[in-house]
GROMACS .gro file of C-alpha atoms in nm:
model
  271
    1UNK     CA    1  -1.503   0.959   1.046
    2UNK     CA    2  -1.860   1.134   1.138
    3UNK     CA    3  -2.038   0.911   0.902
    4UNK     CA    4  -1.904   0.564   1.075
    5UNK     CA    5  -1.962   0.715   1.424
    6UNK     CA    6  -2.358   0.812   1.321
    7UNK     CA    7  -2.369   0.451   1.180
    8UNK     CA    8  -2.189   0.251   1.452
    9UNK     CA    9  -2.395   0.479   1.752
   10UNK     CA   10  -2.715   0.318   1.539
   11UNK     CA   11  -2.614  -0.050   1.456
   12UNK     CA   12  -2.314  -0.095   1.706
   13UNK     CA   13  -2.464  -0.321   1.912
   14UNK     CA   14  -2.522  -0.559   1.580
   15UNK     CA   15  -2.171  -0.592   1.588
   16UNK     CA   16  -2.007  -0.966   1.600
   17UNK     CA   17  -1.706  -0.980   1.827
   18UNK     CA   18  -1.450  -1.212   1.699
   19UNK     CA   19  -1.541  -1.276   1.365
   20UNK     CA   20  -1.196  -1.385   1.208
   21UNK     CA   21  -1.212  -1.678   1.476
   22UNK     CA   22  -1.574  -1.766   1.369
   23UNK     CA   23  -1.450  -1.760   0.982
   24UNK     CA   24  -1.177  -1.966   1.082
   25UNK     CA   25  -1.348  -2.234   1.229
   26UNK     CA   26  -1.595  -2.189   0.936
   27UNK     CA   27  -1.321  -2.296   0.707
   28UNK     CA   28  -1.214  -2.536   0.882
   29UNK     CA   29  -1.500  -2.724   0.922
   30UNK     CA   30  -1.589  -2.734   0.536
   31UNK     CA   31  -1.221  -2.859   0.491
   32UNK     CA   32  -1.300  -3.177   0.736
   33UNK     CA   33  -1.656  -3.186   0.604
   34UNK     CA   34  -1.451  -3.247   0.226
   35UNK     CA   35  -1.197  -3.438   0.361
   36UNK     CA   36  -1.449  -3.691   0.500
   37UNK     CA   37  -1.672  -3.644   0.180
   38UNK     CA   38  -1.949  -3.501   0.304
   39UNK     CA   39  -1.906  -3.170   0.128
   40UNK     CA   40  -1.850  -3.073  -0.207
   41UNK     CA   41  -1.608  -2.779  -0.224
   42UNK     CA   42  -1.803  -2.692  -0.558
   43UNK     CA   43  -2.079  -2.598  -0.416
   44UNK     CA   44  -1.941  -2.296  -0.215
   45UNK     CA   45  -1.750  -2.132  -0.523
   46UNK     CA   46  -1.921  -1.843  -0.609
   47UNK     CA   47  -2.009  -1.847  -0.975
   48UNK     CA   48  -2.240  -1.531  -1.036
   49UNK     CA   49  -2.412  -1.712  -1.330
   50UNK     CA   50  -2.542  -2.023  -1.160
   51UNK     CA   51  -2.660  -1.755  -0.857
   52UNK     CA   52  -3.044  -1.695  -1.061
   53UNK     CA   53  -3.045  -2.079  -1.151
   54UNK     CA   54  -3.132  -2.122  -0.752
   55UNK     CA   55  -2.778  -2.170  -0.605
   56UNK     CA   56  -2.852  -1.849  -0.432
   57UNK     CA   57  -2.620  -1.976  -0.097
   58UNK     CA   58  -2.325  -1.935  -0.343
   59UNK     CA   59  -2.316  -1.539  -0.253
   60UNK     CA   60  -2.236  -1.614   0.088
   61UNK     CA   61  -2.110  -1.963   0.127
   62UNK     CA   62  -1.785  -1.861  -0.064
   63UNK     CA   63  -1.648  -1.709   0.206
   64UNK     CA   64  -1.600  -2.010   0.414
   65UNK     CA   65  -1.436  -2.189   0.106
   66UNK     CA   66  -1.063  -2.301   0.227
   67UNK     CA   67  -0.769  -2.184   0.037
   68UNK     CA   68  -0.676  -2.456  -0.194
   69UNK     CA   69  -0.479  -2.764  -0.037
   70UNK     CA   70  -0.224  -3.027  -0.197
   71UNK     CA   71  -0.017  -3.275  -0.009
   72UNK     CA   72   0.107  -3.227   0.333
   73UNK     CA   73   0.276  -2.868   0.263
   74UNK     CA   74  -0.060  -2.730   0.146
   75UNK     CA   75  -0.213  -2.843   0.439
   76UNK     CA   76   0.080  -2.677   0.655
   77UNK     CA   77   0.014  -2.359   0.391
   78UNK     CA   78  -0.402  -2.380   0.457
   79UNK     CA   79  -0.286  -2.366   0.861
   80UNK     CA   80  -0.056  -2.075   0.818
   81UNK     CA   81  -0.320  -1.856   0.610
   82UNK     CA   82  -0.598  -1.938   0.869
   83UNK     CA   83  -0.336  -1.812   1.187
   84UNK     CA   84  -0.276  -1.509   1.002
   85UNK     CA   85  -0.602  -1.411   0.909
   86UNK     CA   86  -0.711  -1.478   1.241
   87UNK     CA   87  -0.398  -1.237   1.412
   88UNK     CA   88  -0.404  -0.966   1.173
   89UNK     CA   89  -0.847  -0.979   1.184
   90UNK     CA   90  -0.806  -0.985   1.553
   91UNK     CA   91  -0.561  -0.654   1.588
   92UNK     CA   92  -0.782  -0.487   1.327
   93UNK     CA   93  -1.117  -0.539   1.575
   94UNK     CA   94  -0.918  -0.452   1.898
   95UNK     CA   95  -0.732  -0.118   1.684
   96UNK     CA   96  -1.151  -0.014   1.556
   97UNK     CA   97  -1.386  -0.177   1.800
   98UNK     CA   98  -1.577  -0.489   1.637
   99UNK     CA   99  -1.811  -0.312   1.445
  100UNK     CA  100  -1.600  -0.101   1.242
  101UNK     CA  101  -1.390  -0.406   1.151
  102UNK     CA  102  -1.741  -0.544   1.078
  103UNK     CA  103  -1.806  -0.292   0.825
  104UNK     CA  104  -1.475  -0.399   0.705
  105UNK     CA  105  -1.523  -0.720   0.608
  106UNK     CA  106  -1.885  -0.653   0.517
  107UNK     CA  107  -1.725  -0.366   0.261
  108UNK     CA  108  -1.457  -0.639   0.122
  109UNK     CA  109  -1.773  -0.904   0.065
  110UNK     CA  110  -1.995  -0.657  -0.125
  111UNK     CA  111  -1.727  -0.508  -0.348
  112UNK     CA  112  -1.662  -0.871  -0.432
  113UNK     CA  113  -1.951  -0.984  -0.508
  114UNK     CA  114  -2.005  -0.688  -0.699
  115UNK     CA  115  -1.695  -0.751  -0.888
  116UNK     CA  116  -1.785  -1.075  -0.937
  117UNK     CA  117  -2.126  -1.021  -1.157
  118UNK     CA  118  -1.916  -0.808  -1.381
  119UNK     CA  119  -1.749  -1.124  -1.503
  120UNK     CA  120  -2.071  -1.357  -1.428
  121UNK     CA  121  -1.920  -1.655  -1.594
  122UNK     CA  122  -1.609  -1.680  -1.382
  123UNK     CA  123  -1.588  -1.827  -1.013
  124UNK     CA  124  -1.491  -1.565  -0.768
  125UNK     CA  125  -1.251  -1.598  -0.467
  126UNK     CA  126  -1.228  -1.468  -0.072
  127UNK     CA  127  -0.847  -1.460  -0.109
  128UNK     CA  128  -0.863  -1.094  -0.231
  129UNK     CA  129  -1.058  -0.971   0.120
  130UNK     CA  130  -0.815  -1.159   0.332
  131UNK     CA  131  -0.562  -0.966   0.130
  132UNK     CA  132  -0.730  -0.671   0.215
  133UNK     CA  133  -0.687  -0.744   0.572
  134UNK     CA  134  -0.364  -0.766   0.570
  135UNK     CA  135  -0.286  -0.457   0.341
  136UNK     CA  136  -0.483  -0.329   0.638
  137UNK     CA  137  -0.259  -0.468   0.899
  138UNK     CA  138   0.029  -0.375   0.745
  139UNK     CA  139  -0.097  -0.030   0.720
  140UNK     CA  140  -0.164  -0.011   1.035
  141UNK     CA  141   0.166  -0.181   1.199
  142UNK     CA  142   0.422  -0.135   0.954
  143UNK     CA  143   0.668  -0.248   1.175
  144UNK     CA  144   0.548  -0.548   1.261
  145UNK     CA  145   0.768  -0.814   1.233
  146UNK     CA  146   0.676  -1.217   1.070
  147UNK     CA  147   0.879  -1.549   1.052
  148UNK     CA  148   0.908  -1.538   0.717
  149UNK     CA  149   0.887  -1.993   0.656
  150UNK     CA  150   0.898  -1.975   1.078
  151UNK     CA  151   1.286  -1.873   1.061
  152UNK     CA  152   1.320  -1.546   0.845
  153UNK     CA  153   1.155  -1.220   1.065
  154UNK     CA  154   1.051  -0.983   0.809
  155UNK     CA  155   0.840  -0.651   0.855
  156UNK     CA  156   0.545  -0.656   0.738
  157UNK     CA  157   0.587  -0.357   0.544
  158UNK     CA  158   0.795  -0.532   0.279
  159UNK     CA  159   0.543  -0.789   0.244
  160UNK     CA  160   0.279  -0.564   0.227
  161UNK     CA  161   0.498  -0.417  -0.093
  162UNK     CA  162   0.511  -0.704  -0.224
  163UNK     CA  163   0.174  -0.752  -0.261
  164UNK     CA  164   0.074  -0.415  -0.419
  165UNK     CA  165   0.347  -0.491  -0.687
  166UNK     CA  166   0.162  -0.855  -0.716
  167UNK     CA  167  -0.149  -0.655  -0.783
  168UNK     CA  168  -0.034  -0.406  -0.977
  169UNK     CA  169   0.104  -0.710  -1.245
  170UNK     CA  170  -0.217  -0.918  -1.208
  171UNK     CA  171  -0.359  -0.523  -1.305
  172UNK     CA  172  -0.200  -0.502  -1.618
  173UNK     CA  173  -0.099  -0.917  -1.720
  174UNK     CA  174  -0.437  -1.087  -1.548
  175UNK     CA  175  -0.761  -1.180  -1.675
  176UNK     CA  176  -1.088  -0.954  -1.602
  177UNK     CA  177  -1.211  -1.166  -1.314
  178UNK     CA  178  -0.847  -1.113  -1.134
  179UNK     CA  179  -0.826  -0.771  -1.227
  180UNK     CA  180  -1.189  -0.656  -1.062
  181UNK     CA  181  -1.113  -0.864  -0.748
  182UNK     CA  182  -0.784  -0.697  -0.660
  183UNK     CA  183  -0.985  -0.394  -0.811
  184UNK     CA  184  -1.213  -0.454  -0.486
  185UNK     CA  185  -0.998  -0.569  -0.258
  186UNK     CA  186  -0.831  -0.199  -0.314
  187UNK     CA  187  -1.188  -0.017  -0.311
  188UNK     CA  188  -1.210  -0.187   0.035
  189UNK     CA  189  -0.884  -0.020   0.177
  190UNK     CA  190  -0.906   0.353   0.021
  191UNK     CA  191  -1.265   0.352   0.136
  192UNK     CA  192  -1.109   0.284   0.480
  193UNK     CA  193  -0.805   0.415   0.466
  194UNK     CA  194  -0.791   0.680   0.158
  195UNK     CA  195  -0.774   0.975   0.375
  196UNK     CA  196  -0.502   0.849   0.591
  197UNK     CA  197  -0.316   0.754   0.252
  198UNK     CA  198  -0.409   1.125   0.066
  199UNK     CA  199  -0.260   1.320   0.430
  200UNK     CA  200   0.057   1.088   0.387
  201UNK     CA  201   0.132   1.188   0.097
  202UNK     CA  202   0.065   1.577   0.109
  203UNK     CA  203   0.266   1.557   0.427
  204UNK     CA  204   0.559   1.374   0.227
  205UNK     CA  205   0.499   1.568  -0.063
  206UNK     CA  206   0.553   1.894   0.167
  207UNK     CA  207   0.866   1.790   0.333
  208UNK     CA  208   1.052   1.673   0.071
  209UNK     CA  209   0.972   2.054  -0.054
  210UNK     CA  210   1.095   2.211   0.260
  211UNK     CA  211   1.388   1.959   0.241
  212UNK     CA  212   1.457   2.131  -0.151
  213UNK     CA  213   1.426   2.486  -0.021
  214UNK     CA  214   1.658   2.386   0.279
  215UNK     CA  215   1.905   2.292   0.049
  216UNK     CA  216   1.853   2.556  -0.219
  217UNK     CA  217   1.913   2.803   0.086
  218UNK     CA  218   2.244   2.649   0.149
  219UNK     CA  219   2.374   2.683  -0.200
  220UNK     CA  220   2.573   3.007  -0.255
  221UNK     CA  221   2.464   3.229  -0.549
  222UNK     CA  222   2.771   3.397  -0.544
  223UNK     CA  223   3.109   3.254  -0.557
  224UNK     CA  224   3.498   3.454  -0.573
  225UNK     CA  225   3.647   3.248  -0.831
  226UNK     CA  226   3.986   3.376  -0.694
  227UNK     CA  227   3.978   3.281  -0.323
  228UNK     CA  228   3.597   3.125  -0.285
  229UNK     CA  229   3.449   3.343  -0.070
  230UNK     CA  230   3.046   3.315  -0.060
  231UNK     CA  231   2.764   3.584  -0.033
  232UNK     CA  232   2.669   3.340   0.247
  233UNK     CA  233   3.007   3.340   0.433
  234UNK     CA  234   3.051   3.676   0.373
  235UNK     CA  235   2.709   3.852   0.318
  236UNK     CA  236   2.830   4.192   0.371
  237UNK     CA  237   3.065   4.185   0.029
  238UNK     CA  238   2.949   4.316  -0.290
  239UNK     CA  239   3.006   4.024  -0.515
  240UNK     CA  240   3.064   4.120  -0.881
  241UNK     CA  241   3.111   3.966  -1.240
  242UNK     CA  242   3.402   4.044  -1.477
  243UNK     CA  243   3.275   4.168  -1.836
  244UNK     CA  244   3.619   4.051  -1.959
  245UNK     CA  245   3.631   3.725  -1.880
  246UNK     CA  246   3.525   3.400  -2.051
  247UNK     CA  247   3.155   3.268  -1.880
  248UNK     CA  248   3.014   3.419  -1.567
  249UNK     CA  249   3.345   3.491  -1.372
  250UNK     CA  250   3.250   3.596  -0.989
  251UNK     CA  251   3.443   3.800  -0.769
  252UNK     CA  252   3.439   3.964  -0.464
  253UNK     CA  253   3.547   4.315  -0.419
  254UNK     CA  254   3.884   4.254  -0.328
  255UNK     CA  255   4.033   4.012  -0.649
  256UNK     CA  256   3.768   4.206  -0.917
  257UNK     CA  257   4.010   4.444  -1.030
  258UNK     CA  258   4.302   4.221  -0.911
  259UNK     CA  259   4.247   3.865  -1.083
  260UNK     CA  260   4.377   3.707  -1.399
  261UNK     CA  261   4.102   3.671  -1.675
  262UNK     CA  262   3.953   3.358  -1.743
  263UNK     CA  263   4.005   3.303  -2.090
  264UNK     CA  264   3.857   3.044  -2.343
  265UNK     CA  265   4.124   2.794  -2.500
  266UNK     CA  266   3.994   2.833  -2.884
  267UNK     CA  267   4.082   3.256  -2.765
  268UNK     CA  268   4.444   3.192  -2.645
  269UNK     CA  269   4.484   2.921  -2.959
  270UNK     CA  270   4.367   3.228  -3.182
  271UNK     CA  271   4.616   3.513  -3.011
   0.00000   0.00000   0.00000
């Protein structure tokens, strides 16, 4: 895109090279700073509402929030999350160059807090711009393959549908503050991706057109009822219709004056 090449030729070298790794570690140092009760995981929510009240940090300290823990599984969960975040953030900054996936991220953070002061009340979360990094991902590698609980390999792909059907439930069943995060999280990717998304389609769109004329073209329109011969097999024939018999009777020169007429049962029970 013109517009990202203008603005990464002016601010490229602004750029942060491996950012997942340094949200990462982020994370997980808030985690051990709660675990050993020095930090109150409270505090980094963003709540919009308490933002004038002088808890300004909120509008950035929510991104280094951990997902939510409980027992040993949720720890092993927390793990997980971080490993992909950190794989699927990394690809993204190698595929774009570090400033691009920059702008990413930076996109997915003001969209959300955005979102967020339209529901000022509610707490807002960063799981909806790691989603939007992997909707990314999987846009991007389709065919990447995960072990799916470290056993099952599944594509990407099918996660990644997965997750739009997710959002499209929390679209129409959620609450407002769910429903203008995932709203977004998807801003994020069509601002990034909606060209790529638009060509897809059109280019679907115009083969499965071609694939209907294709198949229209193989259809006869003309058929001998008698022994089947087709204006395609036999173009050269002059296929006719018999005014004489019952529905649109086709023949071909040969069996049009030499057939038996088709006729309608009620017409034979009536003779």
């Amino acid at each position: 895109m013109p517009f990202l090449d203008k603005l990464e030729r002016a601010f490229g070298r602004f750029a942060i090279s491996n950012l997942s790794l340094y949200l990462v570690m982020g994370q997980v140092f808030v985690l051990l700073g709660a675990m050993l009760g020095r930090l109150d995981l409270k505090l980094f929510v963003l709540v919009p509402a308490l933002v004038p009240h002088g808890e300004w940090w909120r509008l950035f300290t929510f991104l280094l929030k951990p997902p939510s823990t409980g027992g040993m599984f949720g720890y092993v969960f927390v793990a997980f999350a971080w490993y992909i975040f950190y794989l699927m953030g990394n690809a993204l900054e190698a595929y774009w160059g570090a400033f691009r996936y920059n702008l990413f991220l930076f996109a997915g953070f003001a969209l959300t807090v955005g979102a967020a002061f339209l529901t000022p009340g509610a707490p807002a979360t960063n799981a909806f711009i790691a989603g939007s990094v992997f909707l990314a991902f999987a846009h991007l590698h389709p065919d990447f393959e995960l072990a799916l609980f470290f056993i099952l390999p599944v594509k990407i792909k099918w996660l990644a549908l997965i997750t739009w059907v997710l959002y499209g439930i929390s679209l129409v069943r959620g609450d407002w503050p769910t429903r203008f995060q995932i709203l977004a999280s998807v801003g994020n990717i069509l601002l990034f991706f909606g060209r790529d998304i638009w060509l897809t389609i059109r280019h679907r769109k115009k083969a499965m057109s071609r694939q209907v004329q294709k198949l229209a073209q193989t259809e006869p329109r003309h058929r001998c009822h008698v022994c089947g011969k087709t204006d395609l097999s036999d173009p050269q024939l002059d296929f006719r219709y018999c005014s004489k018999c019952t529905g649109d009777q086709c023949y071909c020169p040969e069996h049009i004056q030499n057939h038996a007429h088709v006729v309608a049962a009620d017409e034979t029970t009536a003779r």
